[in-house]
Short mmCIF file of C-alpha atoms in Angstrom, two decimals:
data_model
loop_
_atom_site.label_atom_id
_atom_site.label_comp_id
_atom_site.label_asym_id
_atom_site.label_seq_id
_atom_site.Cartn_x
_atom_site.Cartn_y
_atom_site.Cartn_z
CA UNK A 1 -82.72 72.32 -35.82
CA UNK A 2 -81.87 76.07 -35.48
CA UNK A 3 -79.98 75.33 -32.20
CA UNK A 4 -77.89 72.52 -34.37
CA UNK A 5 -77.19 75.06 -36.80
CA UNK A 6 -76.01 77.17 -33.77
CA UNK A 7 -74.07 74.85 -32.22
CA UNK A 8 -72.35 73.93 -35.50
CA UNK A 9 -71.78 77.46 -36.63
CA UNK A 10 -69.90 77.94 -32.77
CA UNK A 11 -68.26 74.61 -33.17
CA UNK A 12 -66.76 76.02 -36.63
CA UNK A 13 -66.09 79.48 -35.07
CA UNK A 14 -64.31 77.58 -31.87
CA UNK A 15 -62.38 75.46 -34.70
CA UNK A 16 -61.12 78.64 -36.67
CA UNK A 17 -59.65 80.22 -33.16
CA UNK A 18 -58.55 77.12 -32.03
CA UNK A 19 -56.45 77.06 -35.53
CA UNK A 20 -55.59 80.63 -35.11
CA UNK A 21 -54.39 80.09 -31.63
CA UNK A 22 -52.11 77.10 -32.90
CA UNK A 23 -50.81 79.56 -35.52
CA UNK A 24 -49.86 82.08 -33.18
CA UNK A 25 -48.44 79.54 -31.03
CA UNK A 26 -46.26 78.13 -33.62
CA UNK A 27 -45.39 81.74 -34.33
CA UNK A 28 -44.27 82.53 -30.89
CA UNK A 29 -42.21 79.71 -30.84
CA UNK A 30 -40.16 80.24 -33.87
CA UNK A 31 -40.09 84.11 -32.47
CA UNK A 32 -38.96 82.44 -29.21
CA UNK A 33 -36.29 80.08 -31.08
CA UNK A 34 -34.92 83.12 -33.31
CA UNK A 35 -34.44 84.96 -29.62
CA UNK A 36 -32.29 82.02 -28.56
CA UNK A 37 -30.57 81.60 -31.68
CA UNK A 38 -29.86 85.68 -31.21
CA UNK A 39 -29.19 85.35 -27.30
CA UNK A 40 -26.38 82.33 -28.29
CA UNK A 41 -24.97 84.49 -31.26
CA UNK A 42 -24.59 87.74 -29.09
CA UNK A 43 -22.79 85.50 -26.47
CA UNK A 44 -20.47 83.94 -29.14
CA UNK A 45 -19.32 87.49 -30.53
CA UNK A 46 -19.30 89.02 -27.07
CA UNK A 47 -16.84 86.08 -26.16
CA UNK A 48 -14.88 86.33 -29.42
CA UNK A 49 -14.24 89.97 -28.78
CA UNK A 50 -13.41 89.18 -25.19
CA UNK A 51 -10.51 86.52 -26.33
CA UNK A 52 -9.93 89.20 -29.21
CA UNK A 53 -9.04 91.25 -26.77
CA UNK A 54 -6.51 88.94 -24.50
CA UNK A 55 -4.88 87.58 -27.86
CA UNK A 56 -4.21 91.59 -28.75
CA UNK A 57 -3.25 92.13 -24.82
CA UNK A 58 -0.81 89.17 -24.73
CA UNK A 59 0.85 89.97 -27.94
CA UNK A 60 1.41 93.19 -26.98
CA UNK A 61 3.21 91.91 -23.61
CA UNK A 62 4.98 89.47 -25.78
CA UNK A 63 6.21 92.06 -28.40
CA UNK A 64 7.42 94.13 -26.08
CA UNK A 65 10.40 92.05 -24.59
CA UNK A 66 11.11 90.85 -28.03
CA UNK A 67 11.39 94.24 -29.33
CA UNK A 68 13.55 95.00 -26.97
CA UNK A 69 15.92 92.44 -27.80
CA UNK A 70 15.61 92.63 -30.92
CA UNK A 71 16.81 96.27 -30.67
CA UNK A 72 19.34 95.61 -28.74
CA UNK A 73 20.58 92.58 -30.90
CA UNK A 74 20.76 95.11 -33.84
CA UNK A 75 22.44 97.70 -31.73
CA UNK A 76 25.26 95.35 -30.57
CA UNK A 77 25.53 93.85 -34.67
CA UNK A 78 26.20 97.23 -35.28
CA UNK A 79 28.80 97.96 -32.64
CA UNK A 80 30.33 94.52 -33.80
CA UNK A 81 30.63 95.77 -37.28
CA UNK A 82 31.80 99.28 -36.41
CA UNK A 83 34.71 97.56 -33.97
CA UNK A 84 35.44 95.31 -37.15
CA UNK A 85 36.05 97.92 -39.34
CA UNK A 86 38.49 99.85 -36.73
CA UNK A 87 40.68 96.67 -35.91
CA UNK A 88 40.52 96.24 -40.19
CA UNK A 89 41.50 99.52 -40.72
CA UNK A 90 44.60 99.48 -37.79
CA UNK A 91 42.36 102.51 -35.93
CA UNK A 92 41.17 100.43 -32.78
CA UNK A 93 41.84 101.91 -29.48
CA UNK A 94 41.55 100.80 -26.10
CA UNK A 95 38.55 103.22 -25.34
CA UNK A 96 36.54 101.78 -28.46
CA UNK A 97 37.23 98.30 -27.22
CA UNK A 98 35.78 99.19 -23.43
CA UNK A 99 32.96 101.09 -24.96
CA UNK A 100 32.33 98.15 -27.00
CA UNK A 101 32.30 95.76 -23.87
CA UNK A 102 30.21 98.24 -21.83
CA UNK A 103 27.79 98.14 -24.53
CA UNK A 104 27.66 94.42 -25.15
CA UNK A 105 27.41 93.84 -21.58
CA UNK A 106 24.23 96.10 -21.44
CA UNK A 107 22.66 94.35 -24.72
CA UNK A 108 23.38 90.89 -23.51
CA UNK A 109 21.57 92.25 -19.95
CA UNK A 110 18.74 93.34 -21.91
CA UNK A 111 18.56 90.19 -24.34
CA UNK A 112 18.79 88.38 -20.99
CA UNK A 113 16.35 90.10 -18.73
CA UNK A 114 13.43 89.93 -21.82
CA UNK A 115 13.96 86.77 -22.85
CA UNK A 116 13.89 85.67 -19.14
CA UNK A 117 10.18 87.58 -19.09
CA UNK A 118 9.12 85.84 -22.44
CA UNK A 119 9.94 82.63 -20.49
CA UNK A 120 7.96 83.57 -17.71
CA UNK A 121 4.73 84.85 -20.02
CA UNK A 122 5.02 81.44 -22.02
CA UNK A 123 4.94 79.22 -18.26
CA UNK A 124 2.38 81.11 -17.16
CA UNK A 125 0.49 81.48 -20.65
CA UNK A 126 0.85 77.15 -20.74
CA UNK A 127 -0.07 76.75 -17.05
CA UNK A 128 -3.44 79.03 -18.13
CA UNK A 129 -4.09 76.83 -20.97
CA UNK A 130 -3.74 73.69 -19.41
CA UNK A 131 -5.31 74.45 -16.12
CA UNK A 132 -7.40 71.15 -15.20
CA UNK A 133 -9.19 72.75 -12.12
CA UNK A 134 -12.08 75.03 -14.57
CA UNK A 135 -14.63 76.37 -12.66
CA UNK A 136 -17.05 78.92 -13.72
CA UNK A 137 -16.77 82.32 -12.15
CA UNK A 138 -17.25 85.85 -12.65
CA UNK A 139 -14.62 87.59 -14.65
CA UNK A 140 -14.82 91.14 -13.57
CA UNK A 141 -14.15 90.35 -9.82
CA UNK A 142 -11.31 87.89 -11.16
CA UNK A 143 -10.00 90.89 -13.33
CA UNK A 144 -10.23 93.44 -10.42
CA UNK A 145 -8.91 90.92 -8.11
CA UNK A 146 -5.73 90.65 -10.93
CA UNK A 147 -5.90 94.23 -11.25
CA UNK A 148 -5.22 95.38 -7.42
CA UNK A 149 -2.30 92.24 -7.16
CA UNK A 150 -0.47 93.80 -10.06
CA UNK A 151 -0.66 97.71 -8.72
CA UNK A 152 0.89 96.21 -5.56
CA UNK A 153 3.58 94.45 -7.31
CA UNK A 154 4.68 97.26 -9.33
CA UNK A 155 4.03 99.71 -6.95
CA UNK A 156 2.13 101.89 -8.02
CA UNK A 157 -1.06 101.60 -6.21
CA UNK A 158 -2.24 105.11 -7.35
CA UNK A 159 -2.22 103.68 -10.87
CA UNK A 160 -5.77 103.75 -12.83
CA UNK A 161 -6.89 100.82 -15.23
CA UNK A 162 -10.03 100.90 -16.72
CA UNK A 163 -11.70 97.84 -16.64
CA UNK A 164 -14.16 97.42 -19.46
CA UNK A 165 -15.45 93.43 -18.45
CA UNK A 166 -19.13 93.03 -18.63
CA UNK A 167 -20.72 92.50 -14.56
CA UNK A 168 -22.41 89.62 -15.60
CA UNK A 169 -19.56 87.96 -18.08
CA UNK A 170 -18.68 84.66 -16.91
CA UNK A 171 -15.72 82.32 -17.77
CA UNK A 172 -15.22 78.20 -17.17
CA UNK A 173 -11.26 77.69 -16.38
CA UNK A 174 -9.12 77.90 -13.23
CA UNK A 175 -9.87 81.30 -12.24
CA UNK A 176 -6.09 81.27 -9.83
CA UNK A 177 -4.26 80.43 -13.00
CA UNK A 178 -6.17 83.34 -15.09
CA UNK A 179 -5.75 86.14 -12.19
CA UNK A 180 -1.67 84.65 -12.35
CA UNK A 181 -1.37 85.37 -15.75
CA UNK A 182 -3.24 88.73 -15.76
CA UNK A 183 -1.12 89.86 -13.19
CA UNK A 184 2.11 89.29 -14.59
CA UNK A 185 0.56 91.01 -18.18
CA UNK A 186 -0.56 93.84 -16.04
CA UNK A 187 2.57 93.87 -14.23
CA UNK A 188 4.69 94.24 -17.24
CA UNK A 189 2.20 96.68 -18.96
CA UNK A 190 3.22 98.89 -15.59
#
């Protein structure tokens, strides 16, 4: 009888320990799930930040030639108004007309050159966005490659560009299309 009581007591203790172990296991599994969810959210936040930085860089590269075009067109419009007033008042001189023609040519050269840059950027953005050859690669290495190529293309091999990409950041897209797009953005920035 005493042995049977001891066995029952021991079995009860084992049952309680088993229940505590199951509870601890459930808590550990829940904590592991929370950790996995937190890691996934951190990765998504880092990807959003990377995408946001890329979009900001693209917007800057678009706004620079666009701003130049708007400035050139605005200057030409003001000169056109002055030319019209001089013609209307009978004060138009040959030198004024020649100055206006030079300004017009310079403005048109600026507009056409910068529209060409915008067209090239648009082509590269489309190529990147629709690239069929997606593969996983190290983003830091691709960016470093693009920086080297842009510095060589710009003729400024001693330039300093700081790369702030996590060493472990990977990306899945067409690497060559991304590098080409980055080279274009960096070359325009230099």
